[in-house]
Coordinates of C-alpha atoms in Angstrom, one line a residue:
X716 CA 187.3 94.5 47.1
X717 CA 183.6 96.3 48.1
X718 CA 184.7 99.9 48.5
X719 CA 181.2 101.6 49.1
X720 CA 177.1 100.5 49.3
X721 CA 174.3 102.9 48.5
X722 CA 170.8 102.7 47.8
X723 CA 168.0 104.5 46.6
X724 CA 163.8 103.9 46.9
X725 CA 162.3 105.1 44.1
X726 CA 159.2 107.1 43.7
X727 CA 157.3 109.1 41.1
X728 CA 159.4 112.5 42.7
X729 CA 162.8 110.9 42.3
X730 CA 161.8 109.4 38.9
X731 CA 160.7 113.1 37.9
X732 CA 163.9 114.4 39.2
X733 CA 166.0 112.3 37.7
X734 CA 164.3 113.1 34.2
X735 CA 164.6 116.8 35.0
X736 CA 168.2 116.7 35.9
X737 CA 169.2 114.1 32.7
X738 CA 167.3 117.1 30.6
X739 CA 168.9 119.8 32.1
X740 CA 172.5 118.2 31.9
X741 CA 172.3 116.7 28.4
X742 CA 169.6 119.3 26.8
X743 CA 169.7 122.6 28.1
X744 CA 170.7 124.5 24.9
X745 CA 167.5 123.4 23.5
X746 CA 165.7 124.4 27.0
X747 CA 167.6 128.1 26.5
X748 CA 166.5 128.6 23.1
X749 CA 163.3 127.6 23.9
X750 CA 163.1 130.2 26.7
X751 CA 164.5 132.8 24.6
X752 CA 161.9 132.2 21.7
X753 CA 159.2 132.0 24.0
X754 CA 160.2 135.4 25.5
X755 CA 160.8 137.1 22.2
X756 CA 157.4 136.0 21.1
X757 CA 155.7 137.2 23.8
X758 CA 157.5 140.5 23.7
X759 CA 156.5 140.8 20.2
X760 CA 152.9 140.2 21.1
X761 CA 152.9 142.5 23.5
X762 CA 153.9 145.4 21.2
X763 CA 151.1 144.4 19.0
X764 CA 148.3 143.3 21.5
X765 CA 145.8 145.1 19.6
X766 CA 145.9 142.6 16.6
X767 CA 144.9 139.0 16.5
X768 CA 148.5 138.0 16.0
X769 CA 149.8 140.1 18.6
X770 CA 147.5 137.9 21.0
X771 CA 148.6 134.6 19.1
X772 CA 152.1 135.5 19.9
X773 CA 151.8 136.4 23.5
X774 CA 149.8 133.0 23.8
X775 CA 152.5 130.7 22.1
X776 CA 155.5 132.5 24.0
X777 CA 153.9 131.9 27.0
X778 CA 153.1 128.4 26.5
X779 CA 156.9 128.0 25.5
X780 CA 157.9 129.4 28.8
X781 CA 155.4 127.6 30.8
X782 CA 156.2 124.4 29.0
X783 CA 160.3 124.4 29.6
X784 CA 160.0 121.3 31.9
X785 CA 157.8 119.4 29.8
X786 CA 159.9 116.7 28.1
X787 CA 161.3 115.8 31.3
X788 CA 157.9 115.5 32.8
X789 CA 156.5 113.5 29.8
X790 CA 159.3 111.1 30.2
X791 CA 158.7 110.6 34.0
X792 CA 155.3 109.7 33.0
X793 CA 156.3 107.2 30.5
X794 CA 158.6 105.6 33.3
X795 CA 155.6 105.6 35.5
X796 CA 153.1 103.9 33.4
X797 CA 156.0 101.2 32.3
X798 CA 156.6 100.4 36.0
X799 CA 152.9 100.2 36.5
X800 CA 153.4 102.0 40.0
X801 CA 156.0 99.5 41.5
X802 CA 159.0 101.5 41.7
X803 CA 162.2 99.9 42.6
X804 CA 164.3 99.9 45.6
X805 CA 167.9 99.8 44.4
X806 CA 171.2 98.8 46.1
X807 CA 174.5 99.7 44.8
X808 CA 177.9 97.9 45.7
X809 CA 181.1 99.9 44.6
X810 CA 184.3 98.0 43.5
X811 CA 187.9 98.8 42.3
X812 CA 187.0 97.8 38.3
X813 CA 182.7 98.3 38.4
X814 CA 180.0 98.6 40.3
X815 CA 176.7 96.3 40.9
X816 CA 173.0 97.6 40.5
X817 CA 170.8 95.1 42.6
X818 CA 167.4 95.4 41.3
X819 CA 164.8 93.4 39.7
X820 CA 168.0 91.9 38.0
X821 CA 171.7 92.3 38.7
X822 CA 173.6 94.5 36.2
X823 CA 177.4 95.2 36.4
X824 CA 179.1 98.4 34.8
X825 CA 182.2 99.1 34.3
X826 CA 183.2 102.7 35.2
X827 CA 184.8 103.4 31.6
X828 CA 180.7 103.2 30.6
X829 CA 179.9 106.5 32.6
X830 CA 179.8 109.8 30.4
X831 CA 179.0 112.2 33.2
X832 CA 179.2 112.4 37.2
X833 CA 176.4 114.7 37.8
X834 CA 175.1 115.7 41.7
X835 CA 172.4 117.7 43.3
X836 CA 171.5 118.3 46.5
X837 CA 170.0 114.7 47.7
X838 CA 171.7 112.7 44.9
X839 CA 174.6 111.2 42.6
X840 CA 173.8 110.6 39.0
X841 CA 175.6 108.0 37.1
X842 CA 175.0 109.4 33.6
X843 CA 175.8 106.6 30.9
X844 CA 173.9 108.5 27.9
X845 CA 171.3 111.0 27.4
X846 CA 168.5 108.6 28.1
X847 CA 170.2 106.4 31.0
X848 CA 171.4 107.2 34.3
X849 CA 172.0 105.7 37.8
X850 CA 170.9 107.7 40.6
X851 CA 171.7 107.0 44.3
X852 CA 170.8 108.8 47.4
X853 CA 173.9 110.8 48.8
X854 CA 172.6 110.4 52.3
X855 CA 172.9 106.4 51.8
X856 CA 176.7 107.0 51.6
X857 CA 176.9 108.7 55.1
X858 CA 180.0 109.7 56.4
X859 CA 181.8 108.0 53.2
X860 CA 180.1 110.7 50.7
X861 CA 183.3 112.9 50.0
X862 CA 185.3 109.9 49.9
X863 CA 182.7 107.8 47.2
X864 CA 182.8 111.1 45.4
X865 CA 186.7 111.1 45.2
X866 CA 186.8 107.5 44.3
X867 CA 184.0 107.9 41.4
X868 CA 186.2 110.7 40.1
X869 CA 189.4 108.6 40.1
X870 CA 187.8 105.6 38.6
X871 CA 186.0 107.3 35.7
X872 CA 188.2 110.0 35.1
X873 CA 185.5 112.5 35.2
X874 CA 184.7 115.2 37.3
X875 CA 181.5 115.6 39.6
X876 CA 179.2 118.6 37.8
X877 CA 176.0 119.9 38.5
X878 CA 172.9 120.1 36.3
X879 CA 172.2 123.5 34.7
X880 CA 169.4 125.8 36.1
X881 CA 167.6 128.7 34.6
X882 CA 167.6 130.0 38.0
X883 CA 171.3 129.6 38.5
X884 CA 172.7 129.9 34.7
X885 CA 176.0 132.3 34.9
X886 CA 178.6 133.4 32.4
X887 CA 180.8 130.4 33.2
X888 CA 177.9 128.1 32.2
X889 CA 177.6 130.1 29.1
X890 CA 180.9 130.0 28.2
X891 CA 180.7 126.0 28.9
X892 CA 178.0 125.9 26.8
X893 CA 179.5 128.1 23.8
X894 CA 182.8 126.0 23.8
X895 CA 180.7 122.6 23.3
X896 CA 182.6 121.0 26.7
X897 CA 181.5 121.4 30.1
X898 CA 183.3 120.9 33.5
X899 CA 181.8 117.3 33.4
X900 CA 184.3 116.0 30.6
X901 CA 187.3 114.0 31.4
X902 CA 190.0 115.6 32.9
X903 CA 193.1 115.6 30.7

């Protein structure tokens, strides 16, 4: 029995957003370490600004801070190149035991393949692993959004989470990362 239908029409912006969400969800520790190292290098450089090494430290530190989102952008650029500018329009149909993606071909995915459920302001992401995710537009679910989210939690045994962001990083997120478990893992 079909439960829900959702859609997304991709563009470069949606691909970039998906890559950034995946990066922030699965590789946020790397981003934190890079930000800390970049800050430390920049501070060390400022203390020794009169020397060539000090200037070099400032430059490297600033470059590290400025390139925190570079892996996601590179991945989005690679996807854009692979698609040749032909972005897909995807349709999803959700059933009791699986969902079907209608794109260039038809993919049937069982709910046990989903590793994380992630959402941001406009989209839901059904993450299979660090490299693969299905993205759907929340607005395409209309008034069924909350029912859909509850259904997906029950079907997968997972809870919805949000990607980590440096701008909203808090003590709870630090504790989750330190424990090596986050709110997006399976419920017990």
